[in-house]
Amino acid sequence: MDHRLHRSSNFMSNYGYDLLLGSIAAFYVLMVPFTKVEESFNVQAMHDILYHRHHIDNYDHLEFPGVVPRTFIGALFVSVLASPMVLAINLLHLPKIYSLLAVRLALGFFILATLRFLRVQIRSKFGHLVEAFFVILVAVQFHLLFYCTRPLPNILALGLVNLSYGYWLKGSYYATLRCLIFATIVFRCDMLLLLCPIGLELLLTKSISLWEAIKCCVGAVIFSIGLTILVDSIMWQKLLWPEFNVFWFNSVLNRSSEWGTHPFYWYFTSALPRSLLVAYPLFMLGVILDRRITFYILPVLLFVILYSKLPHKELRFIISSVPIFNLSAAVAASRIYNNRKKSFWNLLYLVLLGLLVISLGCTAITFMASYENYPSGYALKSLHRIGHTENTTSESWVHIDTFSAMNGVSRFCENDNQWRYSKEESIPLEEYWLRNFTYLLNEHSSIKGFKCLLQVEGFSRIRLRVGIPPISMVKEPKVYIHGSIQNTDIMHRSWPGCS
């Protein structure tokens, strides 16, 4: 009995933090299973790899290539990780949405495994208490654990960046450079803005020699470019280096600004405060309290500053900076905790506890907003449930408009049997009735030749109010399900209707 307790205690001491962070990430996956347009390429690619396999002609990207091509390497890697779960799902004849959960959990497993590697190096260099606060800070923040299961190029790059940070702390500087080079060339060309400051700092502090660094970098560059061109030229059926195309589109042509712009300071006044929460003021304090942190903070801070020069800004672009800022914040939190019995530090300790509680509240609010932010996924799920017809050989054709495809619908959401789907674009509203569609998923509430059967609300804004809770979610209709008025079977059924 004592032996079993000892083994259980050892397991929790070794993997307890991983279970905590993994459980939170898995909760986000199960509660918000659907994906958005930013994730669409990798999501569709994973679906096609798992279901169409070597039949590349059936892949989604050949019909809907997107604005710029993306690499298949991340989708292939995650699909291989998820394939045993997907095989079991197929053998049990479960809906494909379970396969979406499988690939997202597999991606989350990889990202959290790299975060574990970083955390172990934090423990070695800064001690157990800093490690504990690092985990606490990650747990009370929303974005890192929510995004770690979302197949964005930024998140695939984050896995390699986590490894590079771990090697950086460990003192394996050439491995740090190799990881960042691979992330830059294969997944996100903008990681160059992180690679250059770190590489420059390592050279200036004589942590690496120039000649060895050149040999290391040239080898990593040749391997990375060779791998991505080999894999992606096969998948795209033409000679291609995807991230070079992305670099040309975003940086040389500066076309990314077409998707909206923010002022230079936006990352520091909006994105970082929202993603770091309590860690935002703490990371600045950490730099003051422990000089060792400056070595790690400076290049990452420079990365965010350099990125601020680009007019189009999104939080996910700088999510790779969060782990190092959390490390600095954890150093500050551990110092406050250790000195909590002294009068001034005791006040700081109480402020720290209060900020942790506030951060948890902010995370809960952000989660509730995100839960309501995928209306198309819920709409298609409702259509499958209500619109399913038993004992029929007739097919139901569902047209999914661009808005719906961007806000929760992917090929993993599609059902087999009687359902067929179309994502044909640029059909005028007045011409839908001329086509052979049974149902429409559309952002418009009224369409000629169709009756509105069901509406799905989505998140609009947060409203302050008097009472408990002091914040409420304001929702409004986002997606409408329409049925063809020529189909009598549909018209005779009981539908919730549209207000």
XYZ file of C-alpha atoms in Angstrom:
499
model
C 0.000 0.000 0.000
C 2.805 2.403 0.956
C 4.598 1.480 -2.279
C 1.512 2.377 -4.346
C 1.112 5.672 -2.492
C 4.773 6.448 -3.074
C 4.412 5.748 -6.816
C 1.271 7.891 -6.944
C 3.070 10.699 -5.110
C 6.006 10.480 -7.529
C 3.656 10.583 -10.518
C 1.926 13.724 -9.233
C 5.224 15.440 -8.428
C 6.511 14.654 -11.929
C 3.357 15.215 -13.965
C 0.938 17.113 -11.716
C 1.569 20.433 -13.438
C 1.110 18.799 -16.832
C -2.198 17.280 -15.721
C -3.403 20.688 -14.517
C -2.520 22.545 -17.720
C -3.623 19.624 -19.907
C -6.995 19.424 -18.161
C -7.661 23.133 -18.712
C -6.658 22.894 -22.392
C -8.819 19.773 -22.861
C -11.752 21.567 -21.212
C -11.439 24.381 -23.756
C -11.364 21.826 -26.602
C -14.477 19.986 -25.415
C -16.445 23.144 -24.666
C -15.432 25.029 -27.832
C -14.687 22.341 -30.447
C -15.197 24.453 -33.578
C -12.577 26.459 -35.462
C -12.353 29.801 -37.284
C -11.063 31.016 -40.621
C -7.509 31.584 -39.320
C -7.273 27.859 -38.610
C -9.072 26.709 -41.761
C -6.066 25.688 -43.863
C -4.527 23.355 -41.272
C -7.935 22.037 -40.141
C -8.989 21.154 -43.694
C -5.515 19.744 -44.401
C -5.693 17.468 -41.327
C -9.161 16.302 -42.374
C -7.970 15.508 -45.895
C -4.797 13.739 -44.726
C -6.820 11.555 -42.352
C -9.774 10.866 -44.655
C -8.532 11.238 -48.256
C -4.964 10.118 -47.545
C -3.038 9.818 -50.846
C -5.930 11.045 -53.019
C -4.598 14.609 -53.198
C -7.026 15.553 -55.983
C -9.830 15.480 -53.373
C -8.058 17.866 -50.985
C -9.786 21.113 -50.036
C -6.789 23.389 -50.672
C -6.824 22.729 -54.428
C -10.356 24.155 -54.668
C -9.942 26.828 -51.971
C -6.210 27.693 -51.902
C -6.579 30.805 -49.731
C -4.774 34.109 -50.146
C -1.298 32.605 -49.629
C -0.202 28.931 -49.567
C 0.696 27.314 -46.256
C 2.902 24.367 -45.390
C 1.499 20.855 -44.877
C 4.305 19.815 -42.508
C 2.448 20.803 -39.323
C -0.803 19.213 -40.496
C 1.049 15.988 -41.386
C 2.792 15.858 -38.002
C -0.408 16.435 -35.988
C -2.376 13.998 -38.174
C 0.183 11.257 -37.470
C -0.114 11.968 -33.720
C -3.923 11.861 -33.893
C -4.234 8.907 -36.289
C -4.645 6.168 -33.608
C -7.538 8.117 -32.033
C -9.095 8.810 -35.435
C -8.816 5.111 -36.361
C -10.710 4.176 -33.186
C -13.337 6.867 -33.931
C -13.851 5.472 -37.441
C -14.095 1.888 -36.190
C -16.777 2.978 -33.719
C -18.595 4.876 -36.538
C -18.650 8.077 -34.536
C -19.299 11.457 -36.249
C -16.278 13.206 -37.749
C -16.522 16.022 -35.188
C -14.829 13.602 -32.745
C -11.855 13.486 -35.116
C -11.638 17.282 -34.852
C -11.403 16.874 -31.075
C -8.692 14.238 -31.629
C -6.462 16.431 -33.820
C -6.874 19.414 -31.517
C -6.006 17.319 -28.452
C -2.983 15.891 -30.290
C -1.767 19.401 -31.113
C -2.337 20.494 -27.513
C -0.338 17.483 -26.312
C 2.613 18.532 -28.491
C 2.533 22.194 -27.428
C 2.214 21.327 -23.728
C 5.036 18.774 -24.065
C 7.302 21.551 -25.380
C 6.075 23.812 -22.570
C 7.006 21.047 -20.108
C 10.532 21.000 -21.567
C 10.756 24.758 -21.006
C 9.317 24.415 -17.496
C 11.920 21.792 -16.534
C 14.698 24.182 -17.594
C 13.029 26.965 -15.571
C 13.104 24.689 -12.516
C 16.790 23.866 -13.087
C 17.824 27.509 -13.432
C 15.424 29.380 -11.133
C 14.085 26.764 -8.697
C 10.850 24.950 -7.870
C 8.961 28.019 -6.642
C 9.488 29.954 -9.879
C 8.333 26.854 -11.776
C 5.193 26.670 -9.617
C 4.324 30.322 -10.221
C 5.016 29.898 -13.945
C 2.379 27.145 -14.033
C -0.083 29.208 -11.957
C 0.278 32.175 -14.303
C -0.263 30.017 -17.401
C -3.304 28.382 -15.767
C -5.061 31.657 -14.894
C -4.410 33.171 -18.324
C -6.847 32.371 -21.100
C -5.105 32.721 -24.423
C -2.087 30.398 -24.162
C -4.080 27.301 -23.136
C -7.031 28.170 -25.393
C -4.829 28.686 -28.442
C -2.464 25.754 -27.803
C -4.995 23.342 -29.362
C -5.848 25.567 -32.327
C -4.022 24.590 -35.543
C -2.690 28.019 -36.442
C 0.754 28.424 -38.062
C 1.598 30.650 -35.058
C 0.866 27.779 -32.646
C 2.845 25.222 -34.657
C 5.721 27.705 -34.536
C 5.115 28.190 -30.792
C 6.003 24.540 -30.156
C 9.433 25.085 -31.700
C 9.834 28.439 -29.936
C 9.113 26.731 -26.585
C 11.866 24.224 -27.395
C 14.222 27.045 -28.347
C 13.503 28.850 -25.055
C 14.203 25.626 -23.171
C 17.544 25.164 -24.937
C 18.306 28.857 -24.356
C 17.840 28.427 -20.600
C 19.793 25.169 -20.702
C 22.751 26.851 -22.419
C 22.403 24.827 -25.649
C 22.545 27.945 -27.824
C 23.070 26.307 -31.206
C 20.002 24.116 -30.627
C 18.125 27.349 -29.808
C 19.077 28.768 -33.208
C 18.181 25.552 -35.069
C 14.668 25.459 -33.582
C 14.042 29.116 -34.421
C 15.360 28.703 -37.982
C 13.074 25.726 -38.603
C 10.095 27.658 -37.162
C 10.943 30.673 -39.358
C 11.446 28.853 -42.658
C 8.637 26.312 -42.316
C 5.840 27.796 -40.181
C 6.102 31.561 -39.622
C 8.548 33.767 -41.507
C 7.987 36.492 -38.886
C 9.889 34.390 -36.329
C 12.906 35.998 -37.995
C 12.089 38.997 -35.775
C 12.745 36.759 -32.741
C 15.654 34.810 -34.230
C 17.713 37.911 -35.069
C 17.632 39.580 -31.601
C 18.401 36.287 -29.830
C 21.199 35.443 -32.273
C 22.658 38.950 -31.992
C 22.588 38.824 -28.192
C 24.315 35.426 -28.166
C 27.043 36.802 -30.431
C 27.506 40.035 -28.447
C 27.751 38.146 -25.140
C 30.157 35.647 -26.785
C 27.844 32.781 -25.881
C 28.425 31.456 -29.418
C 31.214 31.902 -31.948
C 30.465 33.536 -35.298
C 31.985 30.722 -37.379
C 30.167 27.939 -35.496
C 26.926 29.938 -35.667
C 27.266 30.305 -39.460
C 27.854 26.569 -39.892
C 24.925 25.748 -37.589
C 22.549 28.199 -39.301
C 23.498 27.225 -42.873
C 22.899 23.550 -42.132
C 19.533 24.274 -40.469
C 18.476 26.574 -43.340
C 19.325 24.005 -46.028
C 17.508 21.220 -44.159
C 14.413 23.368 -43.461
C 14.091 24.753 -46.997
C 14.681 21.312 -48.502
C 12.051 19.680 -46.306
C 9.331 22.275 -46.882
C 9.916 22.419 -50.662
C 9.886 18.611 -50.898
C 6.697 18.111 -48.882
C 4.751 21.145 -50.056
C 5.606 20.826 -53.730
C 4.043 17.361 -53.633
C 0.959 18.516 -51.727
C 0.409 21.701 -53.781
C 1.366 19.922 -57.021
C 3.807 22.667 -58.033
C 7.301 23.802 -56.995
C 6.697 25.818 -53.809
C 8.230 27.239 -50.639
C 5.056 28.439 -48.817
C 6.588 30.721 -46.184
C 8.580 32.619 -48.784
C 5.268 33.425 -50.505
C 3.846 34.540 -47.136
C 6.921 36.722 -46.498
C 6.604 38.333 -49.944
C 2.861 38.942 -49.486
C 3.019 40.355 -45.945
C 6.372 42.115 -45.776
C 7.409 43.067 -49.315
C 3.962 43.827 -50.761
C 2.599 44.823 -47.282
C -0.769 43.312 -48.246
C -1.546 42.148 -44.691
C -2.747 45.666 -43.834
C -5.812 44.948 -46.002
C -7.130 42.946 -43.017
C -7.102 45.979 -40.712
C -4.492 48.046 -38.913
C -3.682 49.084 -35.350
C -1.403 51.815 -33.957
C 2.230 51.064 -33.086
C 1.554 50.720 -29.336
C -1.408 48.291 -29.652
C 0.526 45.199 -28.544
C 1.616 46.953 -25.336
C -1.729 48.572 -24.518
C -4.148 45.816 -25.620
C -2.743 42.447 -26.715
C -0.154 41.864 -23.968
C -2.361 43.090 -21.084
C -5.185 40.776 -22.272
C -2.950 37.752 -22.748
C -0.692 38.185 -19.705
C -3.224 39.647 -17.202
C -1.536 39.617 -13.753
C 1.792 38.707 -15.387
C 1.890 42.028 -17.257
C 2.908 44.236 -14.305
C 4.797 41.349 -12.710
C 7.119 40.737 -15.668
C 8.341 44.347 -15.477
C 8.978 43.879 -11.755
C 10.833 40.628 -12.461
C 13.405 42.464 -14.603
C 14.156 44.767 -11.654
C 14.314 41.990 -9.043
C 16.518 39.475 -10.899
C 19.225 40.620 -13.293
C 19.427 37.168 -14.927
C 16.015 37.798 -16.485
C 17.263 40.744 -18.556
C 19.263 38.337 -20.764
C 16.000 36.606 -21.770
C 13.582 39.524 -21.719
C 15.493 41.968 -23.950
C 15.423 39.959 -27.223
C 11.752 38.996 -26.701
C 10.798 42.594 -25.929
C 12.653 43.669 -29.071
C 10.683 41.027 -31.014
C 7.399 42.642 -29.944
C 8.717 46.148 -30.692
C 9.872 45.106 -34.188
C 6.535 43.394 -34.823
C 4.759 46.593 -33.795
C 6.124 48.211 -36.946
C 3.778 46.071 -39.072
C 0.384 47.821 -39.336
C -1.746 44.633 -39.253
C -1.710 43.303 -35.695
C -3.266 40.292 -33.976
C -2.630 38.808 -30.545
C -1.658 35.426 -32.029
C 1.264 37.047 -33.880
C 3.123 37.688 -30.617
C 1.900 34.705 -28.578
C 5.454 33.303 -28.773
C 6.558 36.072 -26.395
C 4.161 35.013 -23.614
C 6.255 32.148 -22.081
C 9.292 34.394 -21.461
C 7.168 37.221 -20.055
C 5.534 34.620 -17.778
C 8.988 33.473 -16.650
C 9.916 37.017 -15.614
C 6.552 37.410 -13.862
C 7.051 34.074 -12.056
C 10.443 35.271 -10.766
C 8.775 38.418 -9.359
C 5.890 36.420 -7.834
C 8.271 33.978 -6.144
C 10.300 36.854 -4.658
C 7.092 38.438 -3.305
C 5.999 35.092 -1.859
C 9.352 34.445 -0.164
C 9.328 37.883 1.490
C 5.601 37.968 2.324
C 6.222 38.150 6.101
C 7.915 41.550 5.790
C 5.548 44.534 6.018
C 5.996 46.098 2.547
C 6.256 42.740 0.808
C 3.125 41.561 2.631
C 1.199 44.366 0.949
C 2.602 43.296 -2.431
C 1.616 39.706 -1.635
C -1.993 40.742 -0.959
C -2.018 42.731 -4.212
C -0.642 39.651 -6.019
C -3.425 37.435 -4.636
C -6.023 40.006 -5.624
C -4.632 40.288 -9.155
C -4.641 36.486 -9.532
C -8.344 36.398 -8.602
C -9.098 39.258 -11.030
C -7.146 37.424 -13.765
C -9.209 34.306 -13.152
C -12.384 36.371 -13.500
C -11.145 37.928 -16.761
C -10.331 34.445 -18.097
C -13.846 33.222 -17.237
C -15.400 36.196 -19.079
C -13.158 35.701 -22.121
C -14.033 32.006 -22.187
C -17.775 32.744 -22.118
C -17.365 35.176 -25.014
C -15.331 32.620 -26.975
C -17.930 29.924 -26.296
C -20.508 32.069 -28.140
C -18.143 33.009 -30.957
C -18.600 30.024 -33.296
C -22.249 30.349 -34.393
C -21.904 28.471 -37.701
C -20.652 25.306 -35.990
C -23.653 25.274 -33.662
C -25.979 26.043 -36.604
C -24.740 23.089 -38.667
C -24.936 20.823 -35.615
C -28.591 21.878 -35.099
C -29.367 21.320 -38.790
C -27.968 17.795 -38.653
C -30.072 17.041 -35.579
C -33.394 18.519 -36.712
C -33.055 18.091 -40.472
C -32.041 14.428 -40.433
C -34.528 12.166 -42.216
C -34.810 8.473 -41.406
C -35.353 5.827 -44.093
C -34.681 8.034 -47.095
C -32.315 7.796 -50.029
C -32.718 11.453 -51.051
C -29.760 13.765 -50.518
C -29.920 17.078 -48.681
C -27.719 19.739 -50.278
C -26.431 22.358 -47.835
C -24.851 25.579 -49.078
C -22.429 27.180 -46.600
C -21.770 30.851 -47.282
C -18.412 32.567 -46.709
C -19.395 33.992 -43.303
C -20.449 30.535 -42.037
C -17.296 28.913 -43.379
C -15.261 31.489 -41.446
C -17.083 31.161 -38.121
C -17.194 27.556 -37.026
C -17.679 25.225 -40.001
C -14.988 22.880 -41.302
C -15.020 19.539 -43.109
C -14.852 17.810 -39.743
C -18.349 19.187 -39.065
C -19.836 17.477 -42.110
C -21.883 14.281 -41.858
C -21.942 11.418 -44.325
C -25.047 9.493 -45.417
C -27.697 11.829 -46.853
C -25.794 15.125 -46.537
C -23.927 16.926 -49.314
C -22.208 20.300 -48.947
C -21.260 23.234 -51.135
C -19.021 26.205 -50.329
C -19.364 27.786 -53.763
C -18.630 31.481 -53.472
C -20.050 34.627 -55.101
C -23.611 33.373 -55.629
C -25.959 36.419 -55.640
C -28.718 36.228 -52.991
C -31.441 36.380 -55.612
C -30.052 33.336 -57.447
C -29.963 30.779 -54.613
C -33.507 29.635 -55.436
C -32.395 28.768 -58.979
C -29.921 26.232 -57.576
C -30.709 22.817 -56.177
C -29.963 23.619 -52.510
C -32.113 22.041 -49.798
C -30.728 24.183 -46.971
C -28.671 27.329 -46.670
C -26.360 28.389 -43.845
C -26.241 32.122 -44.383
C -25.616 35.410 -42.606
C -28.723 36.961 -44.226
C -32.124 36.534 -42.565
C -34.215 36.664 -45.750
C -33.469 34.939 -49.060
C -35.791 34.592 -52.052
C -37.216 31.079 -52.475
C -36.275 29.993 -48.946
C -37.899 30.107 -45.534
C -35.893 30.946 -42.419
C -36.106 27.849 -40.187
C -33.653 28.594 -37.399
C -31.340 31.339 -36.233
C -28.231 30.979 -34.116
C -27.000 33.799 -31.944
C -23.364 34.692 -31.421
C -21.295 36.940 -29.188
C -21.671 40.666 -29.895
C -20.233 42.565 -26.916
C -19.890 42.666 -23.133
C -22.248 44.898 -21.172
C -21.742 46.211 -17.645
C -24.787 46.143 -15.387
C -25.853 46.648 -11.789
C -26.158 43.318 -10.018
C -24.414 39.951 -9.802
C -22.667 39.138 -12.034
C -21.838 42.732 -12.989
C -21.094 41.699 -16.587
C -23.436 40.134 -19.138
C -22.906 38.790 -22.637
C -24.854 40.564 -25.363
C -25.696 38.160 -28.188
C -27.369 38.778 -31.526
C -28.433 36.568 -34.470
C -25.401 35.708 -36.571
C -26.280 32.689 -38.723
C -29.602 31.669 -40.272
C -30.678 28.249 -41.536
C -32.992 28.485 -44.525
C -35.007 25.695 -46.159
C -36.229 25.542 -49.740
C -39.955 26.378 -49.872
C -40.290 23.879 -52.733
C -39.428 21.026 -50.364
C -42.729 20.081 -48.694
C -41.061 17.688 -46.267
C -39.021 20.549 -44.807
C -41.987 22.912 -44.672
C -44.130 20.386 -42.731
C -41.581 19.872 -39.984
C -41.485 21.705 -36.685
C -38.694 24.315 -36.693
C -37.860 26.886 -34.004
C -38.287 29.663 -36.565
C -36.629 33.064 -36.793
C -37.648 36.157 -34.913
